[in-house]
Tab-separated table of C-alpha atoms and ligand atoms in Angstrom:
chain	number	residue	atom	x	y	z
A	1	MET	CA	-69.502	36.075	57.882
A	2	THR	CA	-71.832	38.081	55.625
A	3	CYS	CA	-75.160	37.479	54.109
A	4	LYS	CA	-77.839	39.940	52.213
A	5	ILE	CA	-80.466	38.587	51.630
A	6	ASP	CA	-82.696	41.291	52.334
A	7	TYR	CA	-81.327	43.837	49.694
A	8	ARG	CA	-82.909	44.950	46.846
A	9	ALA	CA	-81.164	45.298	43.557
A	10	SER	CA	-82.280	48.030	40.943
A	11	ASP	CA	-84.381	46.800	37.823
A	12	ASP	CA	-81.378	47.670	36.164
A	13	LEU	CA	-78.693	47.474	38.509
A	14	LEU	CA	-77.061	44.504	36.140
A	15	ALA	CA	-77.636	47.122	33.024
A	16	ASP	CA	-74.785	47.568	30.473
A	17	ARG	CA	-72.359	44.136	31.932
A	18	VAL	CA	-71.553	41.626	30.364
A	19	ILE	CA	-71.252	38.917	33.202
A	20	LEU	CA	-70.735	34.445	32.896
A	21	VAL	CA	-72.488	32.478	34.723
A	22	THR	CA	-71.179	28.002	34.706
A	23	GLY	CA	-74.241	25.667	35.239
A	24	ALA	CA	-76.579	27.697	33.685
A	25	GLY	CA	-78.499	25.076	33.035
A	26	ASP	CA	-79.792	24.298	36.364
A	27	GLY	CA	-80.714	25.555	39.758
A	28	ILE	CA	-79.130	27.856	41.307
A	29	GLY	CA	-77.065	29.119	38.289
A	30	ARG	CA	-80.368	28.409	36.278
A	31	ALA	CA	-81.299	30.619	38.735
A	32	ALA	CA	-78.577	33.685	38.887
A	33	ALA	CA	-79.055	33.820	35.122
A	34	LYS	CA	-82.395	35.022	34.718
A	35	SER	CA	-82.193	36.704	37.970
A	36	TYR	CA	-78.774	38.617	36.027
A	37	ALA	CA	-81.038	38.666	32.837
A	38	ALA	CA	-83.317	40.416	34.933
A	39	HIS	CA	-81.703	43.594	36.578
A	40	GLY	CA	-80.143	44.638	32.584
A	41	ALA	CA	-77.154	42.029	32.266
A	42	THR	CA	-75.824	40.722	28.678
A	43	VAL	CA	-75.745	36.679	30.620
A	44	ILE	CA	-73.436	34.036	29.029
A	45	LEU	CA	-74.727	30.804	29.258
A	46	LEU	CA	-72.230	27.729	30.084
A	47	GLY	CA	-72.736	24.537	30.540
A	48	ARG	CA	-72.511	21.000	29.393
A	49	THR	CA	-76.407	20.429	28.340
A	50	THR	CA	-77.087	22.834	25.817
A	51	ALA	CA	-80.692	22.130	25.924
A	52	LYS	CA	-80.722	22.744	28.930
A	53	LEU	CA	-78.718	26.520	28.135
A	54	GLU	CA	-81.652	26.841	24.918
A	55	SER	CA	-84.628	26.268	27.864
A	56	VAL	CA	-83.507	29.041	29.735
A	57	TYR	CA	-82.080	31.772	26.831
A	58	ASP	CA	-85.738	31.758	25.855
A	59	GLU	CA	-86.934	32.063	28.858
A	60	ILE	CA	-84.586	35.214	29.682
A	61	GLU	CA	-85.637	35.881	25.790
A	62	ALA	CA	-89.643	35.306	26.491
A	63	ALA	CA	-89.063	38.331	29.674
A	64	GLY	CA	-87.649	40.829	27.185
A	65	GLY	CA	-83.896	40.783	29.342
A	66	PRO	CA	-81.112	41.547	26.576
A	67	GLN	CA	-79.907	38.651	24.068
A	68	PRO	CA	-77.830	36.354	25.600
A	69	ALA	CA	-75.353	33.536	24.256
A	70	ILE	CA	-74.866	30.283	25.237
A	71	PHE	CA	-71.296	29.008	25.376
A	72	PRO	CA	-71.744	24.680	26.138
A	73	LEU	CA	-68.457	23.562	27.706
A	74	ASN	CA	-67.952	20.627	29.779
A	75	PHE	CA	-65.416	20.760	32.406
A	76	GLU	CA	-64.125	17.644	32.094
A	77	GLY	CA	-62.411	17.596	28.667
A	78	ALA	CA	-62.229	21.600	28.146
A	79	THR	CA	-58.474	22.392	27.295
A	80	LEU	CA	-56.071	25.637	28.243
A	81	LYS	CA	-57.095	25.564	24.019
A	82	ASP	CA	-60.397	25.879	24.537
A	83	TYR	CA	-60.397	28.104	26.987
A	84	GLN	CA	-57.908	30.714	24.742
A	85	GLU	CA	-60.645	30.158	22.148
A	86	MET	CA	-63.028	30.752	24.493
A	87	ALA	CA	-61.280	34.419	25.471
A	88	GLU	CA	-61.168	35.036	22.093
A	89	THR	CA	-64.667	34.676	20.615
A	90	LEU	CA	-65.764	36.568	23.114
A	91	ASP	CA	-63.434	39.261	23.258
A	92	LYS	CA	-65.028	39.726	19.274
A	93	ALA	CA	-68.181	39.579	20.193
A	94	PHE	CA	-67.783	42.058	23.396
A	95	GLY	CA	-64.560	42.860	24.353
A	96	ARG	CA	-65.149	42.760	27.789
A	97	LEU	CA	-66.348	41.029	30.323
A	98	ASP	CA	-68.022	42.642	33.427
A	99	GLY	CA	-68.173	39.590	36.146
A	100	ILE	CA	-68.699	35.685	36.338
A	101	LEU	CA	-69.826	33.200	39.003
A	102	HIS	CA	-68.196	30.050	38.549
A	103	ASN	CA	-71.208	27.886	39.843
A	104	ALA	CA	-71.308	24.743	38.018
A	105	GLY	CA	-70.140	21.990	40.385
A	106	LEU	CA	-70.704	18.036	40.369
A	107	LEU	CA	-71.410	16.737	44.368
A	108	GLY	CA	-69.055	12.579	43.038
A	109	ARG	CA	-69.879	10.755	46.398
A	110	ILE	CA	-70.687	10.516	49.664
A	111	THR	CA	-68.654	7.942	51.575
A	112	PRO	CA	-65.483	6.856	53.441
A	113	PHE	CA	-62.948	8.290	51.808
A	114	GLU	CA	-61.464	4.914	52.460
A	115	GLN	CA	-63.870	3.665	49.721
A	116	TYR	CA	-63.279	6.522	47.496
A	117	PRO	CA	-63.183	6.033	43.859
A	118	PRO	CA	-59.863	7.929	42.264
A	119	ALA	CA	-61.272	8.415	39.385
A	120	LEU	CA	-63.856	10.471	40.708
A	121	TRP	CA	-62.059	12.016	42.964
A	122	GLU	CA	-59.972	13.658	40.329
A	123	GLN	CA	-62.724	14.745	38.024
A	124	VAL	CA	-64.807	16.161	41.110
A	125	MET	CA	-61.481	18.398	41.166
A	126	GLN	CA	-62.226	19.048	37.791
A	127	VAL	CA	-65.023	20.213	37.065
A	128	ASN	CA	-64.809	22.420	40.217
A	129	LEU	CA	-62.269	24.212	41.120
A	130	ASN	CA	-58.740	22.626	38.523
A	131	GLY	CA	-61.134	24.279	34.610
A	132	PRO	CA	-62.490	27.338	36.475
A	133	ILE	CA	-58.929	28.429	37.581
A	134	TRP	CA	-58.427	27.788	34.465
A	135	MET	CA	-60.845	29.455	32.319
A	136	THR	CA	-60.765	32.835	35.205
A	137	GLN	CA	-56.537	32.537	33.260
A	138	ALA	CA	-57.632	32.619	30.297
A	139	LEU	CA	-60.506	35.367	30.929
A	140	LEU	CA	-58.603	38.478	33.486
A	141	PRO	CA	-57.700	39.934	29.926
A	142	LEU	CA	-61.388	40.852	29.409
A	143	LEU	CA	-61.732	40.811	33.149
A	144	LYS	CA	-59.168	43.610	32.597
A	145	ALA	CA	-60.404	45.532	30.195
A	146	SER	CA	-63.711	45.976	32.533
A	147	ARG	CA	-64.915	48.647	34.459
A	148	ASP	CA	-65.626	46.847	37.620
A	149	ALA	CA	-65.815	43.813	37.177
A	150	SER	CA	-66.423	40.924	40.237
A	151	VAL	CA	-65.296	37.343	39.823
A	152	ILE	CA	-67.877	35.736	42.325
A	153	PHE	CA	-66.780	31.261	43.564
A	154	THR	CA	-69.285	29.199	45.004
A	155	SER	CA	-68.509	27.820	47.546
A	156	SER	CA	-70.530	25.606	50.310
A	157	SER	CA	-70.294	25.415	54.378
A	158	VAL	CA	-68.633	21.920	53.758
A	159	GLY	CA	-65.842	24.000	51.650
A	160	ARG	CA	-65.576	26.492	55.169
A	161	LYS	CA	-65.245	23.385	58.086
A	162	GLY	CA	-64.432	19.535	56.803
A	163	ARG	CA	-67.025	17.088	57.008
A	164	ALA	CA	-66.996	13.063	57.655
A	165	PHE	CA	-67.702	11.505	54.080
A	166	TRP	CA	-67.550	14.535	51.585
A	167	GLY	CA	-64.401	13.638	50.018
A	168	SER	CA	-63.178	15.693	47.183
A	169	TYR	CA	-66.106	17.237	47.154
A	170	SER	CA	-65.009	19.561	50.187
A	171	VAL	CA	-61.817	19.498	48.964
A	172	SER	CA	-62.534	21.407	45.961
A	173	LYS	CA	-64.634	23.758	48.053
A	174	PHE	CA	-61.490	24.368	50.543
A	175	ALA	CA	-58.961	24.982	47.842
A	176	THR	CA	-62.022	27.314	46.000
A	177	GLU	CA	-61.589	29.408	49.782
A	178	GLY	CA	-58.180	29.784	48.764
A	179	PHE	CA	-57.152	30.339	45.310
A	180	VAL	CA	-59.891	33.156	46.050
A	181	GLN	CA	-57.762	34.703	48.415
A	182	VAL	CA	-54.337	34.136	46.548
A	183	LEU	CA	-56.526	36.274	43.313
A	184	ALA	CA	-58.057	38.650	45.444
A	185	ASP	CA	-54.610	39.062	46.084
A	186	GLU	CA	-52.832	39.338	44.094
A	187	LEU	CA	-55.132	41.908	42.263
A	188	GLU	CA	-55.877	43.714	44.945
A	189	ASN	CA	-54.313	46.757	44.041
A	190	LEU	CA	-53.696	45.987	40.218
A	191	SER	CA	-57.239	46.092	38.954
A	192	SER	CA	-60.903	47.449	39.477
A	193	ILE	CA	-61.333	43.341	39.897
A	194	ARG	CA	-62.595	41.941	42.127
A	195	VAL	CA	-62.656	38.520	44.075
A	196	ASN	CA	-64.862	36.324	46.562
A	197	SER	CA	-66.771	33.057	47.555
A	198	LEU	CA	-70.426	32.911	47.843
A	199	ASN	CA	-71.996	30.049	49.861
A	200	PRO	CA	-75.557	29.916	49.290
A	201	GLY	CA	-76.523	27.712	51.841
A	202	ALA	CA	-78.993	24.371	51.526
A	203	THR	CA	-80.521	24.992	48.624
A	204	ARG	CA	-83.645	22.751	46.841
A	205	THR	CA	-81.530	21.702	43.465
A	206	ARG	CA	-80.967	18.617	42.064
A	207	MET	CA	-77.362	18.545	43.747
A	208	ARG	CA	-79.089	19.078	47.259
A	209	GLN	CA	-81.072	16.235	46.937
A	210	SER	CA	-79.122	13.539	46.006
A	211	ALA	CA	-76.800	15.016	48.975
A	212	PHE	CA	-79.213	14.438	51.505
A	213	PRO	CA	-82.316	12.046	49.552
A	214	GLY	CA	-83.880	11.747	53.416
A	215	GLU	CA	-84.862	15.729	53.557
A	216	ASP	CA	-88.388	17.676	52.600
A	217	PRO	CA	-87.157	19.981	49.712
A	218	ALA	CA	-90.102	22.302	51.389
A	219	THR	CA	-88.077	23.286	54.340
A	220	LEU	CA	-85.539	23.832	51.441
A	221	ARG	CA	-85.577	27.498	50.518
A	222	SER	CA	-85.266	27.689	46.789
A	223	ALA	CA	-82.956	29.079	44.215
A	224	GLU	CA	-85.067	31.955	43.050
A	225	GLN	CA	-84.893	33.173	46.608
A	226	ILE	CA	-81.265	33.512	47.524
A	227	MET	CA	-80.609	36.232	44.792
A	228	PRO	CA	-80.554	38.977	46.766
A	229	THR	CA	-77.188	37.944	48.289
A	230	TYR	CA	-76.062	36.768	43.867
A	231	LEU	CA	-77.561	40.566	41.944
A	232	TRP	CA	-74.608	42.437	45.036
A	233	LEU	CA	-72.011	40.927	44.834
A	234	MET	CA	-72.579	40.619	40.824
A	235	GLY	CA	-73.665	44.517	41.310
A	236	PRO	CA	-71.612	47.672	42.192
A	237	ASP	CA	-72.515	48.003	45.363
A	238	SER	CA	-70.366	45.265	46.113
A	239	ARG	CA	-67.078	47.706	45.464
A	240	GLY	CA	-64.452	47.762	47.547
A	241	HIS	CA	-64.920	43.592	48.824
A	242	THR	CA	-62.583	41.770	47.519
A	243	GLY	CA	-60.976	38.094	49.425
A	244	GLU	CA	-63.705	37.888	51.315
A	245	ARG	CA	-67.060	35.669	51.891
A	246	PHE	CA	-69.964	35.385	51.605
A	247	ASP	CA	-73.271	33.410	52.741
A	248	ALA	CA	-76.358	33.424	50.479
A	249	GLN	CA	-79.220	32.428	53.364
A	250	PRO	CA	-78.473	32.553	57.257
A	251	PRO	CA	-77.233	29.089	58.504
A	252	ARG	CA	-80.214	26.569	59.103
A	253	ARG	CA	-80.797	25.711	62.863
B	301	NAP	P1	-77.344	21.275	40.505
B	301	NAP	O1	-78.059	21.476	40.062
B	301	NAP	O2	-76.496	19.783	40.418
B	301	NAP	O3	-76.051	22.141	39.135
B	301	NAP	C1	-75.095	22.725	38.821
B	301	NAP	C2	-74.493	22.455	37.616
B	301	NAP	O4	-73.651	22.947	37.207
B	301	NAP	C3	-75.194	22.426	36.247
B	301	NAP	O5	-76.013	23.041	35.325
B	301	NAP	C4	-74.486	21.277	36.195
B	301	NAP	O6	-74.323	20.838	34.241
B	301	NAP	C5	-73.276	21.784	35.692
B	301	NAP	N1	-72.160	21.458	35.383
B	301	NAP	C6	-71.953	20.148	37.295
B	301	NAP	N2	-70.261	19.836	36.030
B	301	NAP	C7	-70.306	20.454	34.746
B	301	NAP	C8	-69.476	20.007	33.681
B	301	NAP	N3	-68.849	18.387	34.180
B	301	NAP	N4	-69.187	21.388	32.800
B	301	NAP	C9	-69.798	22.558	33.223
B	301	NAP	N5	-70.932	22.137	33.240
B	301	NAP	C10	-71.184	20.764	34.857
B	301	NAP	O7	-76.438	22.115	41.268
B	301	NAP	P2	-76.735	23.530	42.858
B	301	NAP	O8	-77.156	22.938	43.916
B	301	NAP	O9	-77.522	24.649	42.288
B	301	NAP	O10	-75.181	23.435	42.586
B	301	NAP	C11	-74.738	24.998	41.907
B	301	NAP	C12	-73.411	25.464	43.128
B	301	NAP	O11	-74.045	25.618	44.607
B	301	NAP	C13	-72.501	24.479	42.838
B	301	NAP	O12	-70.632	24.534	42.981
B	301	NAP	C14	-72.697	23.748	44.276
B	301	NAP	O13	-71.261	23.033	44.793
B	301	NAP	C15	-72.699	24.579	44.861
B	301	NAP	N6	-73.319	24.386	46.094
B	301	NAP	C16	-75.428	24.289	46.248
B	301	NAP	C17	-75.904	23.905	47.349
B	301	NAP	C18	-77.196	23.144	47.157
B	301	NAP	O14	-77.797	23.221	48.122
B	301	NAP	N7	-77.639	23.041	46.555
B	301	NAP	C19	-75.104	24.181	48.980
B	301	NAP	C20	-73.755	25.058	49.439
B	301	NAP	C21	-73.284	24.968	47.887
B	301	NAP	P3	-76.228	19.735	33.762
B	301	NAP	O15	-76.597	20.772	34.323
B	301	NAP	O16	-75.983	19.844	32.626
B	301	NAP	O17	-76.155	18.740	35.055
């Protein structure tokens, strides 16, 4: 597994690129949106809580980044029609898409499978897997219009090795890894779109805190600290890599 924690991105690494970040209002997505904008990207901030997206928008503007765009969308209720309309809106505004960071995610519940509520299982699959997949299908023509598009799907260590009680979250991440391989293989010789999976590793966010309530957050890397790999994989220095798995930080001991 490759990790680029020591990568140093140039200030203009993502200049003139249009990049969609899902779950951009909080945690890792928030840090990624700000980091991509700080390196020159026009960022489309997608998420379910508009107020959070607006505060990221304000922070990017205050830092002097390119003017971002806000796209409120909840993967739980979104339909194919919503994704199609989204593609039309982005086509009119930008005419292409140079990257997608699929980052939005739902933990569900850490519980024995015997007690896993079916409705919650489906909700997690919808947010972590099905919604992002159909959104990607609708956005493929825009990605094809880019000279160098990078699509990153967020995985997890439990998407690479199953762990007791992690239920649909783990299964959704395994399926994400599978989808990355399928789509990367399909697009490899037909387009300049690369598709890879990225495991952030243990990172100090709201989701991590709810999964491990007894853990001292001070022992974890912040979302800002894991950005080197997010930048490398989104920018031109990772050209030629597709269908691969990456880690944003070395495994914890
Ligand atoms: P987080 O702080 O809980 O942030 C998750 C983001 O996803 C939030 O912005 C949230 O929106 C958004 N989201 C959730 N449900 C959504 C929906 N139905 N529609 C649209 N957006 C939705 O979690 P995080 O730790 O930053 O996690 C980011 C990604 O990294 C996830 O895919 C997660 O599985 C993965 N990951 C995290 C860790 C870790 O240690 N933190 C480790 C491995 C993998 P709201 O802000 O509106 O709730």
